[in-house]
């Protein structure tokens, strides 16, 4: 229990810092949106550019792990979006809901847990999972969200508008530009690397503080059925996704034990702040996503600890 608890304590500390700052009126009502804008336009793009620019192709090209981790994440995302659309939820909000069930907190929890449990090889695998989560799953989520916002467009016009929106989105553009370096073999200058690490390092803390600011605000009474929906989302993230990953990694792809267990462990991580950040940035309903992020992080202390006990 101690290892997951020590890993998750800084996460709660940052959320609590934002909550306390809002309650004490140290940060005003606009701070949540402004912090999220910083993450979207500066912090997260710098992090994504740095991750892709400094990645070694031979370390990240592990197709078995990519399939074992990526397919369940995309499947849970897609099924959630489809079910929410069938219930009458707008496509843009359904995209955020899908990310809430498939977007793992690889940054704050994945790296320290993987290092402690699996050593250096765990770090390399977590980097792959981070790239899949942020550069693939997140990009798909943004594309679906943008599609939902293009009311009245059809066919080629719809595709054109979405592509233009994506090309203007720094979260999508940054990793595409960063890929130039590993593809060409050109080294990222040291000064640029240090700048990106300083700026990108602020992305996750700011997103967590913003979450705390949001939770401290008065959002009124939760809509009817929202708690039940949050519980379903949390079950999908903490149970369904890792079970699917286990089936694919162990039974179907028959990956070596360390690689398979690392894929399952990262899939079992709670929802990261990415979906909440998108909800706030696009002015969509964010209370449900915030609840899923917070509660899934708490519950994951039990589920991750149980899994670590099983594999050790």
PDB file of C-alpha atoms in Angstrom:
ATOM      1  CA  UNK A   1       0.000   0.000   0.000  1.00  0.00           C
ATOM      2  CA  UNK A   2       2.902   2.340   0.786  1.00  0.00           C
ATOM      3  CA  UNK A   3       4.325   2.577  -2.758  1.00  0.00           C
ATOM      4  CA  UNK A   4       1.103   3.720  -4.533  1.00  0.00           C
ATOM      5  CA  UNK A   5       0.296   5.992  -1.586  1.00  0.00           C
ATOM      6  CA  UNK A   6       3.664   7.754  -1.718  1.00  0.00           C
ATOM      7  CA  UNK A   7       3.332   8.093  -5.493  1.00  0.00           C
ATOM      8  CA  UNK A   8      -0.134   9.636  -5.372  1.00  0.00           C
ATOM      9  CA  UNK A   9       0.414  11.983  -2.401  1.00  0.00           C
ATOM     10  CA  UNK A  10       2.025  14.757  -4.514  1.00  0.00           C
ATOM     11  CA  UNK A  11      -0.972  14.556  -6.865  1.00  0.00           C
ATOM     12  CA  UNK A  12      -3.412  15.178  -4.006  1.00  0.00           C
ATOM     13  CA  UNK A  13      -1.126  17.858  -2.552  1.00  0.00           C
ATOM     14  CA  UNK A  14      -1.249  19.842  -5.805  1.00  0.00           C
ATOM     15  CA  UNK A  15      -5.028  19.445  -6.111  1.00  0.00           C
ATOM     16  CA  UNK A  16      -5.418  20.542  -2.489  1.00  0.00           C
ATOM     17  CA  UNK A  17      -3.134  23.540  -3.096  1.00  0.00           C
ATOM     18  CA  UNK A  18      -5.453  24.758  -5.847  1.00  0.00           C
ATOM     19  CA  UNK A  19      -8.537  24.088  -3.720  1.00  0.00           C
ATOM     20  CA  UNK A  20      -7.068  25.976  -0.760  1.00  0.00           C
ATOM     21  CA  UNK A  21      -5.881  28.893  -2.901  1.00  0.00           C
ATOM     22  CA  UNK A  22      -9.414  29.364  -4.237  1.00  0.00           C
ATOM     23  CA  UNK A  23     -11.074  28.982  -0.832  1.00  0.00           C
ATOM     24  CA  UNK A  24      -8.720  31.569   0.660  1.00  0.00           C
ATOM     25  CA  UNK A  25      -9.316  33.811  -2.351  1.00  0.00           C
ATOM     26  CA  UNK A  26      -5.623  33.816  -3.195  1.00  0.00           C
ATOM     27  CA  UNK A  27      -6.585  33.018  -6.790  1.00  0.00           C
ATOM     28  CA  UNK A  28      -9.739  34.376  -8.376  1.00  0.00           C
ATOM     29  CA  UNK A  29     -12.558  32.798 -10.354  1.00  0.00           C
ATOM     30  CA  UNK A  30     -10.706  33.225 -13.680  1.00  0.00           C
ATOM     31  CA  UNK A  31      -7.603  31.345 -12.496  1.00  0.00           C
ATOM     32  CA  UNK A  32      -8.889  27.923 -13.572  1.00  0.00           C
ATOM     33  CA  UNK A  33      -9.370  28.947 -17.185  1.00  0.00           C
ATOM     34  CA  UNK A  34      -6.147  30.939 -17.326  1.00  0.00           C
ATOM     35  CA  UNK A  35      -4.067  28.095 -15.904  1.00  0.00           C
ATOM     36  CA  UNK A  36      -5.649  25.721 -18.418  1.00  0.00           C
ATOM     37  CA  UNK A  37      -4.820  28.118 -21.264  1.00  0.00           C
ATOM     38  CA  UNK A  38      -1.207  28.135 -20.104  1.00  0.00           C
ATOM     39  CA  UNK A  39      -1.171  24.321 -20.137  1.00  0.00           C
ATOM     40  CA  UNK A  40      -2.776  24.102 -23.600  1.00  0.00           C
ATOM     41  CA  UNK A  41      -0.721  26.785 -25.329  1.00  0.00           C
ATOM     42  CA  UNK A  42       2.651  26.502 -23.564  1.00  0.00           C
ATOM     43  CA  UNK A  43       3.194  23.764 -20.980  1.00  0.00           C
ATOM     44  CA  UNK A  44       1.765  20.662 -22.635  1.00  0.00           C
ATOM     45  CA  UNK A  45       3.030  21.465 -26.168  1.00  0.00           C
ATOM     46  CA  UNK A  46       6.540  21.925 -24.735  1.00  0.00           C
ATOM     47  CA  UNK A  47       6.256  18.587 -22.910  1.00  0.00           C
ATOM     48  CA  UNK A  48       5.006  16.772 -26.032  1.00  0.00           C
ATOM     49  CA  UNK A  49       7.682  18.309 -28.241  1.00  0.00           C
ATOM     50  CA  UNK A  50      10.379  17.320 -25.745  1.00  0.00           C
ATOM     51  CA  UNK A  51       9.092  13.744 -25.384  1.00  0.00           C
ATOM     52  CA  UNK A  52       8.983  13.093 -29.124  1.00  0.00           C
ATOM     53  CA  UNK A  53      12.180  15.023 -29.956  1.00  0.00           C
ATOM     54  CA  UNK A  54      14.311  13.135 -27.435  1.00  0.00           C
ATOM     55  CA  UNK A  55      12.764   9.677 -27.889  1.00  0.00           C
ATOM     56  CA  UNK A  56      15.019   6.940 -29.266  1.00  0.00           C
ATOM     57  CA  UNK A  57      13.271   5.033 -32.085  1.00  0.00           C
ATOM     58  CA  UNK A  58      14.738   1.696 -30.976  1.00  0.00           C
ATOM     59  CA  UNK A  59      13.318   2.165 -27.469  1.00  0.00           C
ATOM     60  CA  UNK A  60       9.812   3.249 -28.425  1.00  0.00           C
ATOM     61  CA  UNK A  61       9.208   0.886 -31.345  1.00  0.00           C
ATOM     62  CA  UNK A  62       7.780  -2.082 -29.430  1.00  0.00           C
ATOM     63  CA  UNK A  63       4.691  -3.019 -31.444  1.00  0.00           C
ATOM     64  CA  UNK A  64       3.510  -5.693 -29.014  1.00  0.00           C
ATOM     65  CA  UNK A  65       3.407  -3.272 -26.105  1.00  0.00           C
ATOM     66  CA  UNK A  66       1.867  -0.532 -28.254  1.00  0.00           C
ATOM     67  CA  UNK A  67      -0.953  -2.860 -29.331  1.00  0.00           C
ATOM     68  CA  UNK A  68      -1.508  -4.298 -25.844  1.00  0.00           C
ATOM     69  CA  UNK A  69      -1.789  -0.866 -24.267  1.00  0.00           C
ATOM     70  CA  UNK A  70      -3.209   1.202 -27.142  1.00  0.00           C
ATOM     71  CA  UNK A  71      -6.045  -1.010 -28.403  1.00  0.00           C
ATOM     72  CA  UNK A  72      -7.877  -1.283 -25.029  1.00  0.00           C
ATOM     73  CA  UNK A  73      -7.474   2.471 -24.425  1.00  0.00           C
ATOM     74  CA  UNK A  74      -8.927   3.312 -27.844  1.00  0.00           C
ATOM     75  CA  UNK A  75     -11.634   0.652 -27.456  1.00  0.00           C
ATOM     76  CA  UNK A  76     -12.807   1.954 -24.073  1.00  0.00           C
ATOM     77  CA  UNK A  77     -12.740   5.491 -25.490  1.00  0.00           C
ATOM     78  CA  UNK A  78     -14.744   4.510 -28.580  1.00  0.00           C
ATOM     79  CA  UNK A  79     -17.367   2.476 -26.728  1.00  0.00           C
ATOM     80  CA  UNK A  80     -17.878   5.276 -24.199  1.00  0.00           C
ATOM     81  CA  UNK A  81     -18.325   7.861 -26.967  1.00  0.00           C
ATOM     82  CA  UNK A  82     -20.808   5.606 -28.788  1.00  0.00           C
ATOM     83  CA  UNK A  83     -22.868   4.860 -25.679  1.00  0.00           C
ATOM     84  CA  UNK A  84     -22.958   8.504 -24.625  1.00  0.00           C
ATOM     85  CA  UNK A  85     -24.089   9.529 -28.114  1.00  0.00           C
ATOM     86  CA  UNK A  86     -26.882   6.926 -27.964  1.00  0.00           C
ATOM     87  CA  UNK A  87     -28.018   8.476 -24.694  1.00  0.00           C
ATOM     88  CA  UNK A  88     -28.331  11.886 -26.399  1.00  0.00           C
ATOM     89  CA  UNK A  89     -25.070  13.412 -25.200  1.00  0.00           C
ATOM     90  CA  UNK A  90     -23.521  15.947 -27.661  1.00  0.00           C
ATOM     91  CA  UNK A  91     -20.538  14.560 -29.582  1.00  0.00           C
ATOM     92  CA  UNK A  92     -18.117  17.124 -28.138  1.00  0.00           C
ATOM     93  CA  UNK A  93     -19.043  16.179 -24.561  1.00  0.00           C
ATOM     94  CA  UNK A  94     -19.044  12.483 -25.458  1.00  0.00           C
ATOM     95  CA  UNK A  95     -15.443  12.837 -26.648  1.00  0.00           C
ATOM     96  CA  UNK A  96     -14.438  14.241 -23.258  1.00  0.00           C
ATOM     97  CA  UNK A  97     -16.338  11.413 -21.535  1.00  0.00           C
ATOM     98  CA  UNK A  98     -14.461   8.914 -23.686  1.00  0.00           C
ATOM     99  CA  UNK A  99     -11.136  10.376 -22.613  1.00  0.00           C
ATOM    100  CA  UNK A 100     -12.264  10.219 -18.982  1.00  0.00           C
ATOM    101  CA  UNK A 101     -12.486   6.422 -19.312  1.00  0.00           C
ATOM    102  CA  UNK A 102      -9.378   5.827 -21.424  1.00  0.00           C
ATOM    103  CA  UNK A 103      -6.804   8.520 -20.550  1.00  0.00           C
ATOM    104  CA  UNK A 104      -4.347   7.151 -17.974  1.00  0.00           C
ATOM    105  CA  UNK A 105      -2.293   9.326 -15.637  1.00  0.00           C
ATOM    106  CA  UNK A 106       1.006   8.139 -17.103  1.00  0.00           C
ATOM    107  CA  UNK A 107       2.935  11.277 -16.148  1.00  0.00           C
ATOM    108  CA  UNK A 108       2.464  11.762 -12.427  1.00  0.00           C
ATOM    109  CA  UNK A 109       1.838   8.150 -11.436  1.00  0.00           C
ATOM    110  CA  UNK A 110       3.123   6.010 -14.312  1.00  0.00           C
ATOM    111  CA  UNK A 111       6.809   6.944 -14.301  1.00  0.00           C
ATOM    112  CA  UNK A 112       7.523   6.682 -10.542  1.00  0.00           C
ATOM    113  CA  UNK A 113       5.494   3.462 -10.187  1.00  0.00           C
ATOM    114  CA  UNK A 114       7.063   1.807 -13.234  1.00  0.00           C
ATOM    115  CA  UNK A 115      10.572   2.776 -12.112  1.00  0.00           C
ATOM    116  CA  UNK A 116      10.021   1.422  -8.617  1.00  0.00           C
ATOM    117  CA  UNK A 117       8.443  -1.848  -9.784  1.00  0.00           C
ATOM    118  CA  UNK A 118      10.180  -2.631 -13.101  1.00  0.00           C
ATOM    119  CA  UNK A 119      13.348  -0.510 -13.125  1.00  0.00           C
ATOM    120  CA  UNK A 120      14.745   1.286 -16.188  1.00  0.00           C
ATOM    121  CA  UNK A 121      12.862  -0.942 -18.634  1.00  0.00           C
ATOM    122  CA  UNK A 122       9.644   0.194 -16.972  1.00  0.00           C
ATOM    123  CA  UNK A 123      10.554   3.816 -17.713  1.00  0.00           C
ATOM    124  CA  UNK A 124      11.007   3.081 -21.418  1.00  0.00           C
ATOM    125  CA  UNK A 125       7.653   1.287 -21.575  1.00  0.00           C
ATOM    126  CA  UNK A 126       5.942   4.103 -19.692  1.00  0.00           C
ATOM    127  CA  UNK A 127       7.340   6.565 -22.222  1.00  0.00           C
ATOM    128  CA  UNK A 128       5.707   4.511 -24.984  1.00  0.00           C
ATOM    129  CA  UNK A 129       2.422   4.498 -23.065  1.00  0.00           C
ATOM    130  CA  UNK A 130       2.664   8.272 -22.596  1.00  0.00           C
ATOM    131  CA  UNK A 131       3.185   8.815 -26.318  1.00  0.00           C
ATOM    132  CA  UNK A 132       0.224   6.544 -27.138  1.00  0.00           C
ATOM    133  CA  UNK A 133      -1.977   8.258 -24.537  1.00  0.00           C
ATOM    134  CA  UNK A 134      -1.158  11.860 -25.339  1.00  0.00           C
ATOM    135  CA  UNK A 135      -0.103  11.828 -28.991  1.00  0.00           C
ATOM    136  CA  UNK A 136      -2.634   9.244 -30.223  1.00  0.00           C
ATOM    137  CA  UNK A 137      -5.595   8.911 -27.851  1.00  0.00           C
ATOM    138  CA  UNK A 138      -5.650  12.596 -26.934  1.00  0.00           C
ATOM    139  CA  UNK A 139      -5.336  13.628 -30.593  1.00  0.00           C
ATOM    140  CA  UNK A 140      -8.232  11.331 -31.538  1.00  0.00           C
ATOM    141  CA  UNK A 141     -10.285  12.803 -28.699  1.00  0.00           C
ATOM    142  CA  UNK A 142      -9.576  16.349 -29.882  1.00  0.00           C
ATOM    143  CA  UNK A 143     -10.494  15.384 -33.460  1.00  0.00           C
ATOM    144  CA  UNK A 144     -13.832  13.922 -32.315  1.00  0.00           C
ATOM    145  CA  UNK A 145     -14.463  16.953 -30.102  1.00  0.00           C
ATOM    146  CA  UNK A 146     -13.739  19.378 -32.937  1.00  0.00           C
ATOM    147  CA  UNK A 147     -16.018  17.365 -35.233  1.00  0.00           C
ATOM    148  CA  UNK A 148     -18.817  17.755 -32.707  1.00  0.00           C
ATOM    149  CA  UNK A 149     -18.337  21.531 -32.669  1.00  0.00           C
ATOM    150  CA  UNK A 150     -18.648  21.908 -36.468  1.00  0.00           C
ATOM    151  CA  UNK A 151     -22.440  22.210 -36.613  1.00  0.00           C
ATOM    152  CA  UNK A 152     -23.997  22.197 -40.062  1.00  0.00           C
ATOM    153  CA  UNK A 153     -20.899  20.983 -41.925  1.00  0.00           C
ATOM    154  CA  UNK A 154     -20.942  17.748 -43.899  1.00  0.00           C
ATOM    155  CA  UNK A 155     -18.579  15.624 -45.954  1.00  0.00           C
ATOM    156  CA  UNK A 156     -15.448  17.271 -47.303  1.00  0.00           C
ATOM    157  CA  UNK A 157     -16.326  20.617 -45.711  1.00  0.00           C
ATOM    158  CA  UNK A 158     -16.494  18.986 -42.275  1.00  0.00           C
ATOM    159  CA  UNK A 159     -13.186  17.173 -42.771  1.00  0.00           C
ATOM    160  CA  UNK A 160     -11.530  20.369 -43.988  1.00  0.00           C
ATOM    161  CA  UNK A 161     -12.710  22.395 -40.995  1.00  0.00           C
ATOM    162  CA  UNK A 162     -11.604  19.728 -38.519  1.00  0.00           C
ATOM    163  CA  UNK A 163      -8.174  19.375 -40.159  1.00  0.00           C
ATOM    164  CA  UNK A 164      -7.652  23.146 -40.061  1.00  0.00           C
ATOM    165  CA  UNK A 165      -8.653  23.226 -36.394  1.00  0.00           C
ATOM    166  CA  UNK A 166      -6.256  20.390 -35.603  1.00  0.00           C
ATOM    167  CA  UNK A 167      -3.421  22.084 -37.480  1.00  0.00           C
ATOM    168  CA  UNK A 168      -3.950  25.144 -35.296  1.00  0.00           C
ATOM    169  CA  UNK A 169      -4.015  23.135 -32.069  1.00  0.00           C
ATOM    170  CA  UNK A 170      -0.582  23.259 -30.376  1.00  0.00           C
ATOM    171  CA  UNK A 171      -1.212  19.947 -28.581  1.00  0.00           C
ATOM    172  CA  UNK A 172      -1.488  18.182 -31.936  1.00  0.00           C
ATOM    173  CA  UNK A 173       1.198  20.170 -33.775  1.00  0.00           C
ATOM    174  CA  UNK A 174       3.918  19.963 -31.080  1.00  0.00           C
ATOM    175  CA  UNK A 175       4.594  16.190 -31.201  1.00  0.00           C
ATOM    176  CA  UNK A 176       4.407  16.211 -35.006  1.00  0.00           C
ATOM    177  CA  UNK A 177       7.150  18.857 -35.119  1.00  0.00           C
ATOM    178  CA  UNK A 178       9.167  17.118 -32.418  1.00  0.00           C
ATOM    179  CA  UNK A 179       9.196  13.897 -34.445  1.00  0.00           C
ATOM    180  CA  UNK A 180      11.558  15.621 -36.902  1.00  0.00           C
ATOM    181  CA  UNK A 181      14.508  14.993 -34.584  1.00  0.00           C
ATOM    182  CA  UNK A 182      14.306  11.212 -34.057  1.00  0.00           C
ATOM    183  CA  UNK A 183      13.325  10.685 -37.711  1.00  0.00           C
ATOM    184  CA  UNK A 184      16.290  12.642 -39.085  1.00  0.00           C
ATOM    185  CA  UNK A 185      18.762  11.788 -36.333  1.00  0.00           C
ATOM    186  CA  UNK A 186      19.416  15.489 -35.640  1.00  0.00           C
ATOM    187  CA  UNK A 187      20.102  16.177 -31.959  1.00  0.00           C
ATOM    188  CA  UNK A 188      18.009  18.709 -30.098  1.00  0.00           C
ATOM    189  CA  UNK A 189      20.282  21.576 -28.948  1.00  0.00           C
ATOM    190  CA  UNK A 190      21.010  21.507 -25.206  1.00  0.00           C
ATOM    191  CA  UNK A 191      19.655  25.012 -24.654  1.00  0.00           C
ATOM    192  CA  UNK A 192      16.380  24.102 -26.380  1.00  0.00           C
ATOM    193  CA  UNK A 193      16.143  20.853 -24.428  1.00  0.00           C
ATOM    194  CA  UNK A 194      16.584  22.665 -21.109  1.00  0.00           C
ATOM    195  CA  UNK A 195      13.980  25.279 -22.088  1.00  0.00           C
ATOM    196  CA  UNK A 196      11.462  22.595 -23.057  1.00  0.00           C
ATOM    197  CA  UNK A 197      12.021  20.640 -19.845  1.00  0.00           C
ATOM    198  CA  UNK A 198      11.511  23.760 -17.710  1.00  0.00           C
ATOM    199  CA  UNK A 199       8.343  24.791 -19.556  1.00  0.00           C
ATOM    200  CA  UNK A 200       6.974  21.280 -20.024  1.00  0.00           C
ATOM    201  CA  UNK A 201       7.590  20.436 -16.384  1.00  0.00           C
ATOM    202  CA  UNK A 202       4.972  23.011 -15.417  1.00  0.00           C
ATOM    203  CA  UNK A 203       2.185  21.338 -17.422  1.00  0.00           C
ATOM    204  CA  UNK A 204       1.075  18.642 -14.984  1.00  0.00           C
ATOM    205  CA  UNK A 205       1.355  20.715 -11.769  1.00  0.00           C
ATOM    206  CA  UNK A 206      -0.642  23.558 -13.307  1.00  0.00           C
ATOM    207  CA  UNK A 207      -3.327  21.169 -14.551  1.00  0.00           C
ATOM    208  CA  UNK A 208      -3.644  19.616 -11.077  1.00  0.00           C
ATOM    209  CA  UNK A 209      -3.797  23.014  -9.372  1.00  0.00           C
ATOM    210  CA  UNK A 210      -6.459  24.059 -11.883  1.00  0.00           C
ATOM    211  CA  UNK A 211      -8.443  20.955 -10.971  1.00  0.00           C
ATOM    212  CA  UNK A 212      -8.288  21.945  -7.308  1.00  0.00           C
ATOM    213  CA  UNK A 213      -9.441  25.471  -8.181  1.00  0.00           C
ATOM    214  CA  UNK A 214     -12.384  24.034 -10.095  1.00  0.00           C
ATOM    215  CA  UNK A 215     -13.375  21.691  -7.254  1.00  0.00           C
ATOM    216  CA  UNK A 216     -13.332  24.605  -4.790  1.00  0.00           C
ATOM    217  CA  UNK A 217     -15.844  26.601  -6.833  1.00  0.00           C
ATOM    218  CA  UNK A 218     -19.576  26.361  -6.199  1.00  0.00           C
ATOM    219  CA  UNK A 219     -21.108  24.350  -9.053  1.00  0.00           C
ATOM    220  CA  UNK A 220     -24.465  23.830  -7.411  1.00  0.00           C
ATOM    221  CA  UNK A 221     -26.079  20.449  -7.055  1.00  0.00           C
ATOM    222  CA  UNK A 222     -24.795  17.636  -9.273  1.00  0.00           C
ATOM    223  CA  UNK A 223     -27.189  16.756 -12.132  1.00  0.00           C
ATOM    224  CA  UNK A 224     -29.355  13.722 -11.542  1.00  0.00           C
ATOM    225  CA  UNK A 225     -27.557  10.481 -12.308  1.00  0.00           C
ATOM    226  CA  UNK A 226     -24.114  12.078 -12.547  1.00  0.00           C
ATOM    227  CA  UNK A 227     -22.721  10.156  -9.582  1.00  0.00           C
ATOM    228  CA  UNK A 228     -23.818   6.864 -11.147  1.00  0.00           C
ATOM    229  CA  UNK A 229     -22.263   7.904 -14.467  1.00  0.00           C
ATOM    230  CA  UNK A 230     -19.011   8.804 -12.719  1.00  0.00           C
ATOM    231  CA  UNK A 231     -18.983   5.378 -11.034  1.00  0.00           C
ATOM    232  CA  UNK A 232     -19.375   3.646 -14.412  1.00  0.00           C
ATOM    233  CA  UNK A 233     -16.572   5.733 -15.900  1.00  0.00           C
ATOM    234  CA  UNK A 234     -14.278   4.917 -12.975  1.00  0.00           C
ATOM    235  CA  UNK A 235     -15.032   1.198 -13.300  1.00  0.00           C
ATOM    236  CA  UNK A 236     -14.270   1.377 -17.025  1.00  0.00           C
ATOM    237  CA  UNK A 237     -10.933   3.061 -16.338  1.00  0.00           C
ATOM    238  CA  UNK A 238      -9.734   1.078 -13.335  1.00  0.00           C
ATOM    239  CA  UNK A 239     -11.196  -2.367 -14.155  1.00  0.00           C
ATOM    240  CA  UNK A 240     -12.301  -2.782 -17.774  1.00  0.00           C
ATOM    241  CA  UNK A 241      -9.257  -1.204 -19.436  1.00  0.00           C
ATOM    242  CA  UNK A 242      -6.621  -3.150 -17.430  1.00  0.00           C
ATOM    243  CA  UNK A 243      -8.556  -6.429 -17.836  1.00  0.00           C
ATOM    244  CA  UNK A 244      -8.678  -5.959 -21.617  1.00  0.00           C
ATOM    245  CA  UNK A 245      -4.981  -5.079 -21.573  1.00  0.00           C
ATOM    246  CA  UNK A 246      -4.181  -8.230 -19.604  1.00  0.00           C
ATOM    247  CA  UNK A 247      -6.137 -10.425 -22.032  1.00  0.00           C
ATOM    248  CA  UNK A 248      -4.402  -8.876 -25.021  1.00  0.00           C
ATOM    249  CA  UNK A 249      -0.889  -8.789 -23.519  1.00  0.00           C
ATOM    250  CA  UNK A 250      -0.847 -12.208 -21.825  1.00  0.00           C
ATOM    251  CA  UNK A 251      -3.281 -14.439 -23.723  1.00  0.00           C
ATOM    252  CA  UNK A 252      -3.295 -12.994 -27.257  1.00  0.00           C
ATOM    253  CA  UNK A 253       0.119 -11.398 -27.859  1.00  0.00           C
ATOM    254  CA  UNK A 254       1.927 -13.511 -25.228  1.00  0.00           C
ATOM    255  CA  UNK A 255       4.334 -10.735 -24.293  1.00  0.00           C
ATOM    256  CA  UNK A 256       7.171 -11.413 -21.874  1.00  0.00           C
ATOM    257  CA  UNK A 257       5.992 -11.087 -18.239  1.00  0.00           C
ATOM    258  CA  UNK A 258       7.678  -7.761 -17.432  1.00  0.00           C
ATOM    259  CA  UNK A 259       6.335  -6.059 -20.566  1.00  0.00           C
ATOM    260  CA  UNK A 260       2.841  -7.489 -20.084  1.00  0.00           C
ATOM    261  CA  UNK A 261       2.625  -6.546 -16.392  1.00  0.00           C
ATOM    262  CA  UNK A 262       3.902  -3.036 -17.095  1.00  0.00           C
ATOM    263  CA  UNK A 263       1.205  -2.573 -19.769  1.00  0.00           C
ATOM    264  CA  UNK A 264      -1.488  -3.715 -17.333  1.00  0.00           C
ATOM    265  CA  UNK A 265      -0.161  -1.556 -14.489  1.00  0.00           C
ATOM    266  CA  UNK A 266      -0.179   1.595 -16.623  1.00  0.00           C
ATOM    267  CA  UNK A 267      -3.646   0.751 -17.994  1.00  0.00           C
ATOM    268  CA  UNK A 268      -4.855   0.445 -14.393  1.00  0.00           C
ATOM    269  CA  UNK A 269      -3.783   3.987 -13.511  1.00  0.00           C
ATOM    270  CA  UNK A 270      -6.514   6.547 -12.762  1.00  0.00           C
ATOM    271  CA  UNK A 271      -7.756   9.179 -15.182  1.00  0.00           C
ATOM    272  CA  UNK A 272      -5.252  11.967 -15.829  1.00  0.00           C
ATOM    273  CA  UNK A 273      -6.056  15.661 -15.975  1.00  0.00           C
ATOM    274  CA  UNK A 274      -6.136  15.810 -19.790  1.00  0.00           C
ATOM    275  CA  UNK A 275      -9.935  15.328 -20.164  1.00  0.00           C
ATOM    276  CA  UNK A 276     -10.650  17.932 -17.474  1.00  0.00           C
ATOM    277  CA  UNK A 277      -8.241  20.347 -19.140  1.00  0.00           C
ATOM    278  CA  UNK A 278     -10.034  19.933 -22.478  1.00  0.00           C
ATOM    279  CA  UNK A 279     -13.463  20.371 -20.895  1.00  0.00           C
ATOM    280  CA  UNK A 280     -12.398  23.633 -19.302  1.00  0.00           C
ATOM    281  CA  UNK A 281     -10.569  24.891 -22.390  1.00  0.00           C
ATOM    282  CA  UNK A 282     -13.511  24.253 -24.701  1.00  0.00           C
ATOM    283  CA  UNK A 283     -16.055  25.545 -22.152  1.00  0.00           C
ATOM    284  CA  UNK A 284     -17.810  22.184 -21.874  1.00  0.00           C
ATOM    285  CA  UNK A 285     -19.364  20.733 -18.721  1.00  0.00           C
ATOM    286  CA  UNK A 286     -16.378  19.788 -16.536  1.00  0.00           C
ATOM    287  CA  UNK A 287     -17.899  18.725 -13.192  1.00  0.00           C
ATOM    288  CA  UNK A 288     -18.310  15.066 -14.208  1.00  0.00           C
ATOM    289  CA  UNK A 289     -14.749  14.852 -15.524  1.00  0.00           C
ATOM    290  CA  UNK A 290     -13.335  16.496 -12.402  1.00  0.00           C
ATOM    291  CA  UNK A 291     -15.187  13.987 -10.219  1.00  0.00           C
ATOM    292  CA  UNK A 292     -13.851  11.053 -12.262  1.00  0.00           C
ATOM    293  CA  UNK A 293     -10.256  12.342 -12.043  1.00  0.00           C
ATOM    294  CA  UNK A 294     -10.438  12.849  -8.290  1.00  0.00           C
ATOM    295  CA  UNK A 295     -12.306   9.687  -7.263  1.00  0.00           C
ATOM    296  CA  UNK A 296     -10.465   7.379  -9.670  1.00  0.00           C
ATOM    297  CA  UNK A 297      -7.184   8.616  -8.188  1.00  0.00           C
ATOM    298  CA  UNK A 298      -8.390   7.735  -4.681  1.00  0.00           C
ATOM    299  CA  UNK A 299      -9.784   4.316  -5.661  1.00  0.00           C
ATOM    300  CA  UNK A 300      -6.649   3.456  -7.634  1.00  0.00           C
ATOM    301  CA  UNK A 301      -4.733   3.283  -4.351  1.00  0.00           C
ATOM    302  CA  UNK A 302      -6.635   0.040  -3.705  1.00  0.00           C
ATOM    303  CA  UNK A 303      -6.744  -1.389  -7.238  1.00  0.00           C
ATOM    304  CA  UNK A 304      -3.095  -0.682  -8.087  1.00  0.00           C
ATOM    305  CA  UNK A 305      -1.956  -2.030  -4.714  1.00  0.00           C
ATOM    306  CA  UNK A 306      -3.941  -5.236  -5.263  1.00  0.00           C
ATOM    307  CA  UNK A 307      -2.400  -5.717  -8.702  1.00  0.00           C
ATOM    308  CA  UNK A 308       1.122  -5.112  -7.413  1.00  0.00           C
ATOM    309  CA  UNK A 309       0.457  -7.687  -4.702  1.00  0.00           C
ATOM    310  CA  UNK A 310      -0.640 -10.237  -7.312  1.00  0.00           C
ATOM    311  CA  UNK A 311       2.418  -9.887  -9.558  1.00  0.00           C
ATOM    312  CA  UNK A 312       5.042  -9.794  -6.809  1.00  0.00           C
TER     313      UNK A 312
END
